[in-house]
Coordinates of C-alpha atoms and ligand atoms in Angstrom, one line a residue:
M195 CA 56.9 -115.7 28.4
P196 CA 58.4 -112.4 28.1
R197 CA 61.1 -112.2 24.9
Q198 CA 64.7 -112.2 26.5
I199 CA 66.5 -108.9 26.5
R200 CA 69.4 -108.2 23.5
L201 CA 71.0 -105.3 21.9
L202 CA 70.3 -104.0 18.7
P203 CA 72.2 -105.1 15.4
P204 CA 74.1 -101.7 14.8
Q205 CA 72.6 -101.5 11.4
L206 CA 69.2 -101.9 12.7
I207 CA 70.3 -99.1 15.7
D208 CA 70.9 -96.8 12.5
Q209 CA 67.8 -97.4 10.7
I210 CA 66.3 -96.3 14.2
A211 CA 68.5 -93.1 14.4
A212 CA 67.4 -92.7 10.4
G213 CA 64.1 -92.1 12.0
E214 CA 64.8 -89.2 13.4
V215 CA 66.9 -87.2 11.1
V216 CA 65.9 -88.5 7.4
E217 CA 62.2 -87.7 6.6
R218 CA 62.6 -87.7 3.6
P219 CA 65.2 -86.2 0.7
A220 CA 65.5 -82.7 1.7
S221 CA 66.1 -84.1 5.0
V222 CA 69.5 -84.9 3.1
V223 CA 69.9 -82.9 1.6
K224 CA 70.3 -80.2 5.2
E225 CA 72.8 -82.7 6.3
L226 CA 75.3 -83.3 4.1
V227 CA 74.7 -79.5 3.1
E228 CA 75.7 -78.5 7.0
N229 CA 78.4 -80.6 6.9
A230 CA 79.7 -79.3 3.3
L231 CA 79.4 -75.6 5.7
D232 CA 81.0 -77.5 8.8
A233 CA 84.2 -78.2 6.3
G234 CA 84.4 -74.5 5.4
A235 CA 83.2 -75.0 1.7
T236 CA 82.8 -71.8 -0.2
R237 CA 80.9 -73.9 -3.7
I238 CA 78.8 -76.2 -2.6
E239 CA 76.3 -78.2 -5.5
V240 CA 73.6 -80.2 -5.0
D241 CA 71.9 -82.9 -7.8
A242 CA 68.9 -84.1 -6.8
E243 CA 67.7 -86.7 -9.5
Q244 CA 63.9 -87.9 -9.7
G245 CA 63.1 -85.9 -6.1
G246 CA 65.9 -87.1 -4.8
A247 CA 64.5 -90.9 -3.9
K248 CA 67.2 -92.4 -7.1
L249 CA 69.8 -90.0 -6.5
L250 CA 71.6 -86.8 -4.7
R251 CA 75.2 -85.9 -4.2
V252 CA 76.5 -82.9 -2.4
R253 CA 80.2 -82.0 -3.8
D254 CA 81.8 -78.8 -2.2
D255 CA 85.4 -77.5 -2.5
G256 CA 86.2 -77.8 2.1
H257 CA 88.6 -78.8 3.6
G258 CA 87.3 -83.0 3.2
I259 CA 88.3 -86.2 5.1
A260 CA 91.5 -88.1 5.4
R261 CA 91.6 -91.2 4.0
D262 CA 92.0 -93.3 7.4
E263 CA 89.5 -91.2 8.6
L264 CA 86.7 -92.5 6.3
V265 CA 85.5 -95.0 7.5
L266 CA 84.8 -93.2 11.4
A267 CA 83.2 -90.7 9.1
L268 CA 80.4 -93.6 8.8
S269 CA 80.3 -94.4 12.0
R270 CA 77.4 -93.7 14.6
H271 CA 78.4 -90.8 17.3
A272 CA 82.1 -90.2 15.0
T273 CA 82.4 -86.9 15.1
S274 CA 85.5 -84.2 14.1
K275 CA 83.6 -81.4 15.9
V276 CA 83.2 -81.9 19.7
A277 CA 84.7 -83.5 22.1
S278 CA 84.0 -82.9 25.3
L279 CA 80.6 -81.2 27.0
E280 CA 82.5 -78.1 27.1
E281 CA 82.8 -77.7 23.7
L282 CA 79.4 -79.1 23.6
E283 CA 77.9 -76.6 24.8
R284 CA 80.3 -74.1 22.5
V285 CA 79.8 -75.7 19.8
G286 CA 80.0 -73.7 16.7
T287 CA 79.2 -75.9 14.1
L288 CA 75.4 -77.1 12.4
G289 CA 76.6 -81.4 12.9
F290 CA 78.4 -82.6 16.0
R291 CA 76.1 -85.4 17.7
G292 CA 78.1 -88.0 14.8
E293 CA 74.7 -89.5 13.7
A294 CA 74.0 -88.2 9.8
L295 CA 76.7 -90.2 7.8
P296 CA 75.9 -93.3 9.5
S297 CA 71.9 -92.7 9.5
I298 CA 71.7 -91.7 5.8
A299 CA 74.1 -94.5 4.8
S300 CA 71.9 -97.5 6.6
V301 CA 68.9 -96.3 5.2
S302 CA 70.6 -96.5 1.2
R303 CA 73.9 -96.8 -0.9
L304 CA 76.4 -94.2 0.1
S305 CA 79.4 -93.7 -1.2
L306 CA 81.8 -91.4 -0.1
T307 CA 84.6 -89.7 -2.1
S308 CA 86.9 -87.1 -0.2
H309 CA 90.0 -85.3 -1.4
A310 CA 91.8 -84.1 2.0
A311 CA 93.7 -80.3 2.0
G312 CA 97.0 -81.7 2.2
A313 CA 96.4 -85.3 0.8
D314 CA 97.7 -86.2 -2.9
A315 CA 95.1 -88.1 -4.0
G316 CA 91.3 -88.5 -3.2
W317 CA 89.9 -92.2 -1.9
R318 CA 85.6 -93.6 -1.9
L319 CA 84.4 -95.2 0.4
E320 CA 81.4 -97.2 -0.4
G321 CA 78.9 -97.4 2.3
G322 CA 79.2 -100.7 3.6
A323 CA 82.8 -101.4 3.2
S324 CA 85.9 -101.6 5.2
D325 CA 88.7 -99.9 2.9
A326 CA 88.9 -97.5 0.7
V327 CA 89.7 -97.4 -2.8
P328 CA 91.7 -93.9 -5.2
A329 CA 89.4 -91.5 -6.9
A330 CA 89.9 -88.8 -8.9
H331 CA 88.2 -86.0 -6.7
P332 CA 89.2 -82.1 -6.1
R333 CA 90.1 -80.9 -2.6
G334 CA 86.6 -80.7 -1.3
T335 CA 84.1 -84.0 -0.3
T336 CA 81.4 -85.7 -2.7
V337 CA 78.6 -87.3 -0.2
E338 CA 76.3 -89.8 -3.0
V339 CA 73.2 -91.4 -2.3
R340 CA 71.4 -93.4 -4.2
D341 CA 68.0 -95.3 -4.5
L342 CA 67.2 -93.6 -0.4
F343 CA 65.1 -95.9 1.5
Y344 CA 65.4 -99.6 -0.9
N345 CA 65.3 -100.8 2.2
T346 CA 63.8 -99.6 4.4
P347 CA 59.5 -99.8 1.8
A348 CA 57.5 -98.5 4.6
R349 CA 59.4 -95.7 4.1
R350 CA 59.8 -95.7 0.3
K351 CA 56.0 -95.7 0.5
F352 CA 55.7 -92.0 2.1
L353 CA 57.6 -90.8 0.1
R354 CA 55.1 -88.1 -2.4
A355 CA 55.6 -87.2 -5.9
E356 CA 58.6 -86.5 -8.0
K357 CA 57.9 -82.8 -7.4
T358 CA 57.0 -82.2 -4.2
E359 CA 60.6 -84.0 -3.2
F360 CA 62.3 -81.7 -5.2
D361 CA 60.4 -78.5 -3.7
H362 CA 61.5 -80.1 -0.4
I363 CA 64.8 -79.9 -1.6
E364 CA 64.6 -76.8 -3.1
Q365 CA 62.8 -74.8 0.1
T366 CA 65.9 -77.0 1.9
V367 CA 69.4 -74.9 0.3
R368 CA 67.2 -71.8 -0.3
R369 CA 66.9 -71.9 2.9
L370 CA 70.5 -72.9 3.5
A371 CA 71.6 -70.3 0.3
L372 CA 69.9 -67.3 2.7
A373 CA 72.1 -68.6 5.8
R374 CA 75.4 -68.1 4.5
F375 CA 76.1 -65.5 1.3
D376 CA 79.5 -65.8 1.7
V377 CA 79.5 -69.7 -0.2
A378 CA 78.2 -70.3 -3.9
F379 CA 75.0 -72.9 -4.3
A380 CA 73.7 -74.7 -7.7
L381 CA 71.6 -76.4 -7.5
R382 CA 70.2 -79.1 -10.5
H383 CA 67.1 -81.7 -10.9
N384 CA 67.0 -84.2 -13.7
R385 CA 70.7 -82.6 -14.4
R386 CA 68.2 -78.9 -15.3
E387 CA 69.9 -76.2 -13.4
A388 CA 67.2 -75.1 -10.3
F389 CA 69.5 -72.3 -9.3
V390 CA 72.7 -70.9 -8.9
A391 CA 73.7 -68.1 -6.5
E392 CA 77.1 -66.6 -6.4
P393 CA 79.1 -65.2 -3.0
A394 CA 77.0 -62.0 -1.9
P395 CA 80.1 -60.5 0.2
E396 CA 77.8 -56.6 -0.1
R397 CA 74.4 -55.3 0.6
A398 CA 73.3 -54.9 -2.7
S399 CA 74.4 -58.7 -4.0
Q400 CA 73.1 -59.7 -1.0
E401 CA 69.2 -58.4 -1.9
R402 CA 70.1 -60.1 -5.3
R403 CA 70.4 -63.4 -3.9
L404 CA 67.1 -62.6 -1.8
A405 CA 65.3 -61.8 -4.9
A406 CA 66.1 -64.4 -7.1
L407 CA 65.7 -67.2 -4.5
L408 CA 62.3 -65.1 -2.3
G409 CA 60.8 -63.2 -5.5
P410 CA 61.6 -59.1 -6.6
G411 CA 58.7 -58.3 -4.2
F412 CA 59.9 -59.1 -0.9
V413 CA 63.0 -57.6 -1.9
E414 CA 61.3 -53.6 -3.3
H415 CA 58.7 -53.8 0.5
C416 CA 60.7 -54.2 3.0
V417 CA 63.3 -53.0 5.2
H418 CA 67.4 -53.6 5.8
L419 CA 68.0 -53.5 9.4
E420 CA 71.1 -53.5 11.8
H421 CA 71.1 -53.4 15.7
E422 CA 73.1 -54.9 18.3
A423 CA 72.6 -54.5 22.6
A424 CA 72.4 -56.6 24.8
G425 CA 75.9 -58.8 23.5
L426 CA 73.0 -59.7 21.1
R427 CA 72.8 -58.5 17.2
L428 CA 70.3 -58.4 14.8
S429 CA 70.4 -58.2 11.2
G430 CA 68.9 -58.7 8.2
W431 CA 65.3 -57.6 6.1
V432 CA 61.5 -57.8 7.4
G433 CA 59.0 -57.1 4.6
L434 CA 56.8 -54.1 5.6
P435 CA 53.3 -54.2 6.6
A436 CA 51.3 -53.8 3.4
F437 CA 53.9 -56.9 2.6
A438 CA 52.2 -58.5 4.7
R439 CA 51.2 -62.3 3.7
A440 CA 47.9 -64.8 4.0
Q441 CA 50.5 -67.8 4.4
A442 CA 54.0 -67.3 7.0
D443 CA 55.5 -68.7 4.0
L444 CA 58.2 -66.1 4.3
Q445 CA 59.4 -66.2 7.4
F446 CA 63.5 -66.6 7.9
F447 CA 65.0 -66.6 11.4
Y448 CA 68.2 -67.8 11.8
V449 CA 70.3 -68.3 15.2
N450 CA 73.8 -68.5 14.8
G451 CA 73.7 -69.2 10.6
R452 CA 71.3 -72.2 11.8
M453 CA 67.6 -71.6 10.9
V454 CA 64.8 -72.3 13.7
R455 CA 61.0 -71.9 14.5
D456 CA 61.2 -71.4 17.1
R457 CA 57.6 -70.0 19.4
L458 CA 59.8 -67.7 21.2
V459 CA 60.9 -66.2 17.9
T460 CA 57.4 -66.1 16.1
H461 CA 55.8 -64.4 19.4
A462 CA 58.3 -61.8 19.3
V463 CA 58.2 -60.7 16.0
R464 CA 53.7 -61.0 15.6
A465 CA 53.9 -58.9 18.9
A466 CA 56.0 -56.1 16.7
F467 CA 54.1 -56.4 13.7
Q468 CA 50.7 -56.3 16.6
D469 CA 50.4 -52.8 15.4
V470 CA 50.4 -52.9 11.9
L471 CA 49.2 -55.2 10.5
H472 CA 45.8 -56.8 9.8
H473 CA 44.1 -59.4 12.0
G474 CA 45.1 -62.6 10.4
R475 CA 48.3 -62.0 7.7
H476 CA 51.9 -62.7 8.6
P477 CA 54.6 -60.8 8.8
A478 CA 57.7 -61.9 6.5
Y479 CA 61.1 -62.0 7.1
V480 CA 64.4 -62.9 7.0
L481 CA 66.5 -62.2 10.7
Y482 CA 69.9 -63.1 11.8
L483 CA 70.7 -63.1 15.4
A484 CA 74.3 -63.4 16.5
I485 CA 73.7 -64.8 21.0
D486 CA 77.0 -66.3 22.6
P487 CA 76.3 -70.0 22.4
L488 CA 76.6 -70.5 25.9
L489 CA 73.3 -69.0 25.5
V490 CA 71.8 -71.1 23.2
D491 CA 71.2 -74.7 23.8
V492 CA 70.4 -77.0 20.0
N493 CA 70.5 -79.8 21.0
V494 CA 67.3 -79.9 21.9
H495 CA 66.2 -82.0 18.8
P496 CA 68.1 -84.3 16.6
A497 CA 67.0 -82.8 13.5
K498 CA 68.5 -79.1 15.5
H499 CA 64.7 -77.2 14.4
E500 CA 64.1 -76.0 17.7
V501 CA 67.0 -73.9 19.7
R502 CA 66.4 -72.8 24.2
F503 CA 67.1 -69.7 24.9
R504 CA 68.7 -69.4 28.2
E505 CA 67.9 -65.5 28.6
G506 CA 64.3 -66.1 26.5
R507 CA 62.6 -62.9 28.4
L508 CA 66.5 -60.7 27.4
V509 CA 65.9 -62.1 23.3
H510 CA 62.2 -61.4 23.8
D511 CA 62.4 -57.4 24.2
F512 CA 65.0 -57.1 22.6
L513 CA 64.0 -59.4 19.6
F514 CA 60.5 -56.8 20.2
R515 CA 62.2 -54.0 20.5
T516 CA 64.5 -53.6 17.8
L517 CA 61.8 -54.9 15.5
H518 CA 59.0 -52.3 16.9
Q519 CA 61.5 -49.3 16.5
V520 CA 62.4 -49.9 12.8
L521 CA 58.0 -50.8 11.7
A522 CA 57.3 -47.3 13.2
Q523 CA 59.8 -45.1 11.1
P524 CA 57.6 -42.8 9.5
L525 CA 58.8 -43.0 6.4
P526 CA 60.3 -46.5 5.6
Q527 CA 63.1 -46.9 3.3
A528 CA 61.4 -48.9 1.0
Q529 CA 59.3 -46.4 0.4
A530 CA 61.9 -43.0 0.3
T531 CA 63.9 -44.3 -2.3
A532 CA 62.7 -47.6 -3.8
A533 CA 60.1 -48.3 -6.3
P534 CA 56.5 -47.9 -4.3
A535 CA 53.6 -50.2 -4.5
V536 CA 51.6 -48.6 -6.8
A537 CA 47.9 -49.3 -6.1
R538 CA 48.1 -50.9 -10.2
D539 CA 50.6 -53.5 -8.8
P540 CA 48.7 -54.9 -6.0
V541 CA 51.6 -56.7 -3.6
P542 CA 50.0 -60.9 -4.7
G543 CA 47.4 -62.0 -1.6
A544 CA 45.5 -59.4 -1.6
V545 CA 45.2 -57.4 1.8
P546 CA 41.6 -57.7 3.5
P547 CA 39.4 -54.7 2.6
P548 CA 39.4 -52.0 5.3
D549 CA 37.5 -51.1 7.1
Q550 CA 34.6 -49.0 6.7
R551 CA 33.5 -48.5 9.5
G552 CA 31.3 -44.9 9.2
L553 CA 32.3 -43.8 5.7
G554 CA 29.0 -43.5 4.5
L555 CA 28.1 -40.8 5.8
A556 CA 29.9 -38.6 3.9
V557 CA 27.1 -36.3 3.5
A558 CA 26.8 -35.7 6.9
E559 CA 29.3 -34.2 8.0
S560 CA 30.0 -31.9 10.2
A561 CA 32.3 -28.7 10.1
F562 CA 34.8 -31.2 10.9
A563 CA 38.3 -29.2 9.9
Y564 CA 41.5 -31.3 9.5
R565 CA 43.5 -28.5 10.0
A566 CA 42.0 -28.4 14.1
A567 CA 42.1 -31.7 15.3
L568 CA 45.5 -31.9 14.3
D569 CA 46.8 -28.8 16.6
W570 CA 48.0 -27.8 13.5
Q571 CA 50.7 -25.3 12.4
A572 CA 51.1 -22.9 10.0
P573 CA 52.3 -24.5 6.7
A574 CA 55.2 -24.4 5.4
S575 CA 54.5 -22.6 1.4
P576 CA 56.0 -24.6 -1.3
A577 CA 57.5 -21.4 -1.8
S578 CA 59.1 -20.7 1.1
A579 CA 60.4 -24.6 1.2
A580 CA 62.2 -24.1 -2.1
S581 CA 63.9 -21.5 -1.3
A582 CA 65.6 -23.5 1.5
G583 CA 66.4 -25.4 -1.0
E584 CA 64.4 -28.8 -0.2
L585 CA 61.1 -30.7 -0.9
P586 CA 59.7 -32.1 2.8
P587 CA 59.9 -36.2 1.7
L588 CA 56.2 -36.1 0.6
G589 CA 57.0 -33.2 -2.1
F590 CA 53.6 -30.6 -1.1
A591 CA 49.6 -31.0 -2.0
L592 CA 48.9 -30.6 -5.6
A593 CA 44.9 -32.0 -5.7
Q594 CA 42.3 -33.5 -4.6
L595 CA 41.5 -36.4 -6.5
H596 CA 38.3 -37.9 -6.1
G597 CA 37.8 -36.4 -2.7
V598 CA 39.6 -39.4 -1.9
Y599 CA 42.9 -39.1 -3.1
V600 CA 45.1 -36.2 -2.0
L601 CA 48.1 -35.9 -4.9
A602 CA 51.0 -34.2 -4.2
Q603 CA 54.8 -32.9 -6.3
S604 CA 58.3 -34.1 -4.2
A605 CA 61.5 -34.2 -5.5
E606 CA 60.9 -37.9 -7.0
G607 CA 57.6 -37.8 -8.9
L608 CA 53.9 -37.9 -8.4
I609 CA 52.9 -39.1 -4.3
V610 CA 49.1 -39.9 -4.0
V611 CA 48.3 -40.3 0.0
D612 CA 44.8 -42.0 0.5
M613 CA 43.5 -39.4 3.2
H614 CA 41.1 -41.5 4.9
A615 CA 44.0 -43.7 5.7
A616 CA 46.6 -41.6 6.7
H617 CA 44.6 -39.1 8.7
E618 CA 43.4 -42.4 10.7
R619 CA 46.6 -43.7 11.9
V620 CA 48.5 -40.0 12.3
T621 CA 45.1 -39.8 14.4
Y622 CA 45.4 -42.7 16.3
E623 CA 48.8 -43.0 16.6
R624 CA 48.1 -39.8 18.6
L625 CA 45.6 -41.0 20.7
K626 CA 47.4 -43.6 21.7
A627 CA 51.0 -41.3 23.2
A628 CA 48.5 -39.1 25.1
Q629 CA 46.8 -41.7 26.4
A630 CA 50.8 -42.7 27.0
T631 CA 51.5 -40.3 28.5
R632 CA 49.4 -36.6 30.1
G633 CA 45.9 -38.8 29.4
I634 CA 43.5 -37.9 26.6
A635 CA 42.6 -34.4 26.5
S636 CA 39.1 -33.5 26.0
Q637 CA 37.0 -31.0 25.3
P638 CA 33.4 -29.4 26.3
L639 CA 30.5 -30.2 23.8
L640 CA 28.5 -26.8 22.8
V641 CA 25.2 -28.5 22.6
P642 CA 26.3 -32.3 25.0
V643 CA 24.2 -35.3 23.1
T644 CA 22.0 -37.5 24.3
L645 CA 21.0 -40.9 23.5
A646 CA 18.8 -44.2 24.4
V647 CA 20.9 -46.7 24.2
S648 CA 20.4 -50.5 26.6
R649 CA 20.0 -50.8 30.2
R650 CA 23.4 -53.3 29.4
E651 CA 25.8 -50.0 27.5
A652 CA 24.1 -47.5 30.3
D653 CA 25.2 -50.2 33.0
L654 CA 28.5 -50.8 31.1
A655 CA 29.4 -47.1 30.6
E656 CA 28.5 -46.0 34.5
E657 CA 31.1 -49.7 35.2
E658 CA 33.8 -48.0 32.9
G659 CA 32.7 -44.4 33.7
E660 CA 36.9 -43.5 34.8
L661 CA 38.0 -45.7 31.6
L662 CA 35.6 -43.4 29.4
F663 CA 36.6 -40.3 31.0
R664 CA 40.0 -41.5 30.4
L665 CA 40.1 -41.5 27.2
G666 CA 38.8 -38.3 26.6
L667 CA 35.2 -39.1 27.3
A668 CA 33.0 -37.6 30.0
V669 CA 29.5 -39.5 29.9
D670 CA 27.1 -39.2 32.1
R671 CA 24.0 -41.5 32.8
L672 CA 20.1 -39.2 32.6
G673 CA 17.8 -41.9 33.2
P674 CA 18.0 -46.7 33.3
E675 CA 18.2 -46.5 29.8
T676 CA 19.8 -42.3 28.3
L677 CA 23.1 -41.5 28.4
V678 CA 24.8 -37.9 27.7
V679 CA 28.2 -37.0 26.4
R680 CA 29.5 -33.8 27.8
A681 CA 33.1 -33.8 25.9
V682 CA 34.9 -35.7 23.7
P683 CA 38.5 -35.8 22.9
V684 CA 40.2 -32.9 21.5
L685 CA 41.4 -34.5 19.1
L686 CA 38.4 -35.9 17.9
Q687 CA 37.0 -32.3 17.5
G688 CA 34.0 -32.4 15.3
V689 CA 33.3 -35.8 15.6
D690 CA 29.7 -37.9 15.8
A691 CA 29.8 -38.2 19.1
E692 CA 26.6 -40.7 19.5
R693 CA 28.3 -42.7 17.0
L694 CA 31.9 -42.4 18.2
L695 CA 30.2 -43.4 22.3
R696 CA 28.2 -46.3 20.9
D697 CA 31.3 -48.2 19.1
V698 CA 33.4 -48.3 22.3
L699 CA 30.8 -49.2 24.0
A700 CA 30.5 -51.8 21.5
D701 CA 34.7 -52.4 22.0
L702 CA 34.0 -51.9 25.8
A703 CA 31.5 -54.9 26.1
T704 CA 34.0 -57.3 23.6
H705 CA 36.2 -56.9 25.0
G706 CA 35.1 -56.4 29.1
T707 CA 37.6 -54.9 31.6
S708 CA 40.8 -56.4 29.9
T709 CA 40.6 -53.1 27.7
R710 CA 42.5 -51.8 30.3
V711 CA 45.5 -52.8 28.9
G712 CA 47.4 -53.3 25.7
E713 CA 45.8 -54.7 22.4
A714 CA 42.8 -53.8 23.8
L715 CA 42.8 -50.9 25.0
N716 CA 44.6 -50.1 21.5
G717 CA 41.6 -51.9 19.8
V718 CA 39.0 -48.8 21.4
L719 CA 41.2 -46.1 20.4
A720 CA 41.2 -47.3 16.7
T721 CA 37.6 -47.7 16.7
M722 CA 38.0 -43.8 18.6
A723 CA 40.7 -42.5 15.0
C724 CA 38.2 -43.9 12.1
H725 CA 35.3 -42.0 13.8
G726 CA 37.8 -39.3 13.5
A727 CA 39.5 -39.5 10.9
V728 CA 37.9 -37.1 7.6
R729 CA 36.0 -38.4 5.9
A730 CA 36.0 -39.3 1.6
N731 CA 34.6 -36.8 -0.2
R732 CA 35.6 -33.8 2.2
R733 CA 36.6 -31.2 0.4
L734 CA 40.4 -30.2 2.0
T735 CA 42.1 -26.5 1.0
L736 CA 46.1 -27.2 0.4
D737 CA 46.5 -25.7 3.6
E738 CA 45.1 -29.0 5.0
M739 CA 46.5 -31.8 2.8
N740 CA 50.2 -30.1 2.8
A741 CA 49.1 -30.3 6.7
L742 CA 48.5 -33.6 6.4
L743 CA 51.7 -34.2 4.3
R744 CA 54.2 -33.2 7.3
D745 CA 51.7 -35.1 10.0
I746 CA 52.5 -38.0 7.5
E747 CA 56.4 -37.5 7.6
R748 CA 56.5 -37.3 11.1
T749 CA 54.3 -39.6 12.8
E750 CA 55.7 -43.3 13.4
R751 CA 54.1 -45.9 11.6
S752 CA 52.6 -43.7 9.1
G753 CA 53.1 -45.7 6.1
Q754 CA 50.0 -48.0 7.3
C755 CA 46.9 -47.4 8.1
N756 CA 45.2 -49.3 11.5
H757 CA 44.4 -52.5 9.5
G758 CA 48.1 -52.3 7.5
R759 CA 47.1 -51.0 4.3
P760 CA 49.7 -48.9 3.1
T761 CA 48.4 -44.7 3.2
W762 CA 51.2 -43.2 0.3
T763 CA 52.3 -44.5 -2.0
R764 CA 54.7 -42.9 -4.7
L765 CA 55.0 -42.7 -8.9
G766 CA 58.2 -41.5 -9.8
L767 CA 59.3 -40.0 -12.6
A768 CA 61.1 -42.6 -14.0
E769 CA 58.5 -44.4 -13.8
L770 CA 56.9 -42.4 -15.2
D771 CA 58.3 -41.5 -18.3
R772 CA 58.4 -45.5 -19.1
L773 CA 54.0 -45.7 -19.1
F774 CA 54.8 -42.5 -21.3
L775 CA 57.7 -44.9 -23.2
R776 CA 59.8 -41.5 -22.6
G777 CA 64.0 -41.4 -23.3
R778 CA 63.3 -44.9 -25.5
Ligands
ADP211 N1 81.2 -82.5 3.5 C1 83.0 -82.9 4.6 N2 84.2 -82.3 4.8 C2 84.8 -82.8 5.7 N3 84.1 -83.8 6.6 C3 82.9 -83.7 6.2 C4 82.6 -83.5 5.6 N4 81.0 -84.8 5.8 C5 81.1 -85.4 6.7 N5 82.5 -84.9 7.4 C6 82.8 -85.1 8.5 O1 82.5 -86.9 9.0 C7 82.2 -86.3 10.5 C8 80.6 -87.5 10.5 O2 79.4 -86.1 9.8 P1 78.4 -86.3 10.3 O3 77.2 -87.7 10.4 O4 77.0 -85.5 8.9 O5 78.3 -85.7 11.9 P2 78.2 -84.2 12.5 O6 78.3 -83.5 11.3 O7 77.6 -84.2 13.6 O8 79.4 -84.4 13.0 C9 81.7 -85.3 10.8 O9 81.8 -85.1 12.0 C10 83.3 -84.5 9.8 O10 84.3 -84.6 10.3
MG212 MG1 76.9 -83.6 10.0

């Protein structure tokens, strides 16, 4: 016999809703702090005890709740924030569902104390009571949540260790504190301060807040950006590729002040980093998107972690283009002005080793010269530049160190360049630019190079002859298992043609015909650039070194090699002075 259909009792309805909104203590904190922000608070204090399981208290100095609305605030679907569908569609507050307080009250012992703006006293309402009692409270609101899940034992059992729950709370408050630099935040656990953040109206103090909340590494290796187009505005900070991380744990994206985890956003950011990030590494960023509220639906999920953009393509393109351009700057400002990523002090989560293909054969190095390969222009001599009164950003070469590094003197101190990595990036960018515009120019070999290959490779070379030609390689089939290379790209003059062709064929075999597009084709160009880049232990003249420095300065993305490692770094005079304890 089926049971009779009945309406659920109100308390149970709230508890079911709580299942969606209140996953753990940190979710309570999120809801309460968002309410405080919606109330216009300028200072928010969060106290937790025993990981929030015993007590959570959020106190604000916002506009408060009037005495006769306290009961309503704890009722289901009661909100002061929206009154119609029209308002819902352009909602600017963080809350709007009128669910949080009743849900939390149904699974805890909650009290609400508030002193409304304009009222002459404060009032307290205990959850479950129907009357408020007078209570001393400055203007603003305090919500206390005790014994979370005391009446839902199954959920209480899922609470983790005190420290774990507090870590989640801390992460939540951190996210909110990054959303609102104009508001002061304080967080305490078991009465001990976890962090305090004072209002940060301008960029310097904002970056101090970033450093306090995310660690100093991020701020030292990031670029600030601000860009507006097509009614969209993106601002914030992106970590330089060299600061990429093993985990996706430093990614904060806000849409109109609300932190979201969104597939479209993640995809656009990844795509922008695609060419400068080592496979498997994750970019770090704190970004703010401002968009007309009508163009974004925040009512997708009860906890509002997700959003839906009405014009997804537009948003995707805007994010991709903006970030791509920022990352393409040849001398990202963080490297040019802030403390450098010095090799002695490697970025946390060591960067994987570079691709070493071809690096072993320094002895068999051909007569390749850096200058010839880069249609290099007359060197600006140190003297002539000095008379012009200015050093170029990377200065002038002093010497080569152990056949690996180029040392240069700049206005700020010493520049150290990884010559292979830097030249590889410069070559790669040139190949990409050439391929995208006029095509990669090739130069006939004086002596064509014949090589024995498998039948499969010979077939492939024949099928992809046109593509190879576009890549600047003229290849003919001489027999079932014999190929001949007749020309190589001018940009790679002096390259080992046989090894180059073998690697390119291997790339083509892996990626198949899809190599005609984007990412895969770039992979082939990267392989070619690696072959063309100056090898370790090749002695460069000062002119060649200076030409490389100038090329780095004018090449996009030249701050990182094709594998995401930095290509150069700077040891400032102040830092050198510190090393020698000068001026103390
Ligand atoms: N800290 C606060 N300061 C002022 N008003 C508050 C505060 N917290 C809650 N309120 C009031 O209580 C109502 C219900 O809160 P809540 O259940 O979180 O729903 P919502 O935030 O979706 O409106 C809010 O609409 C607001 O009017
Ligand atoms: Mg709310």
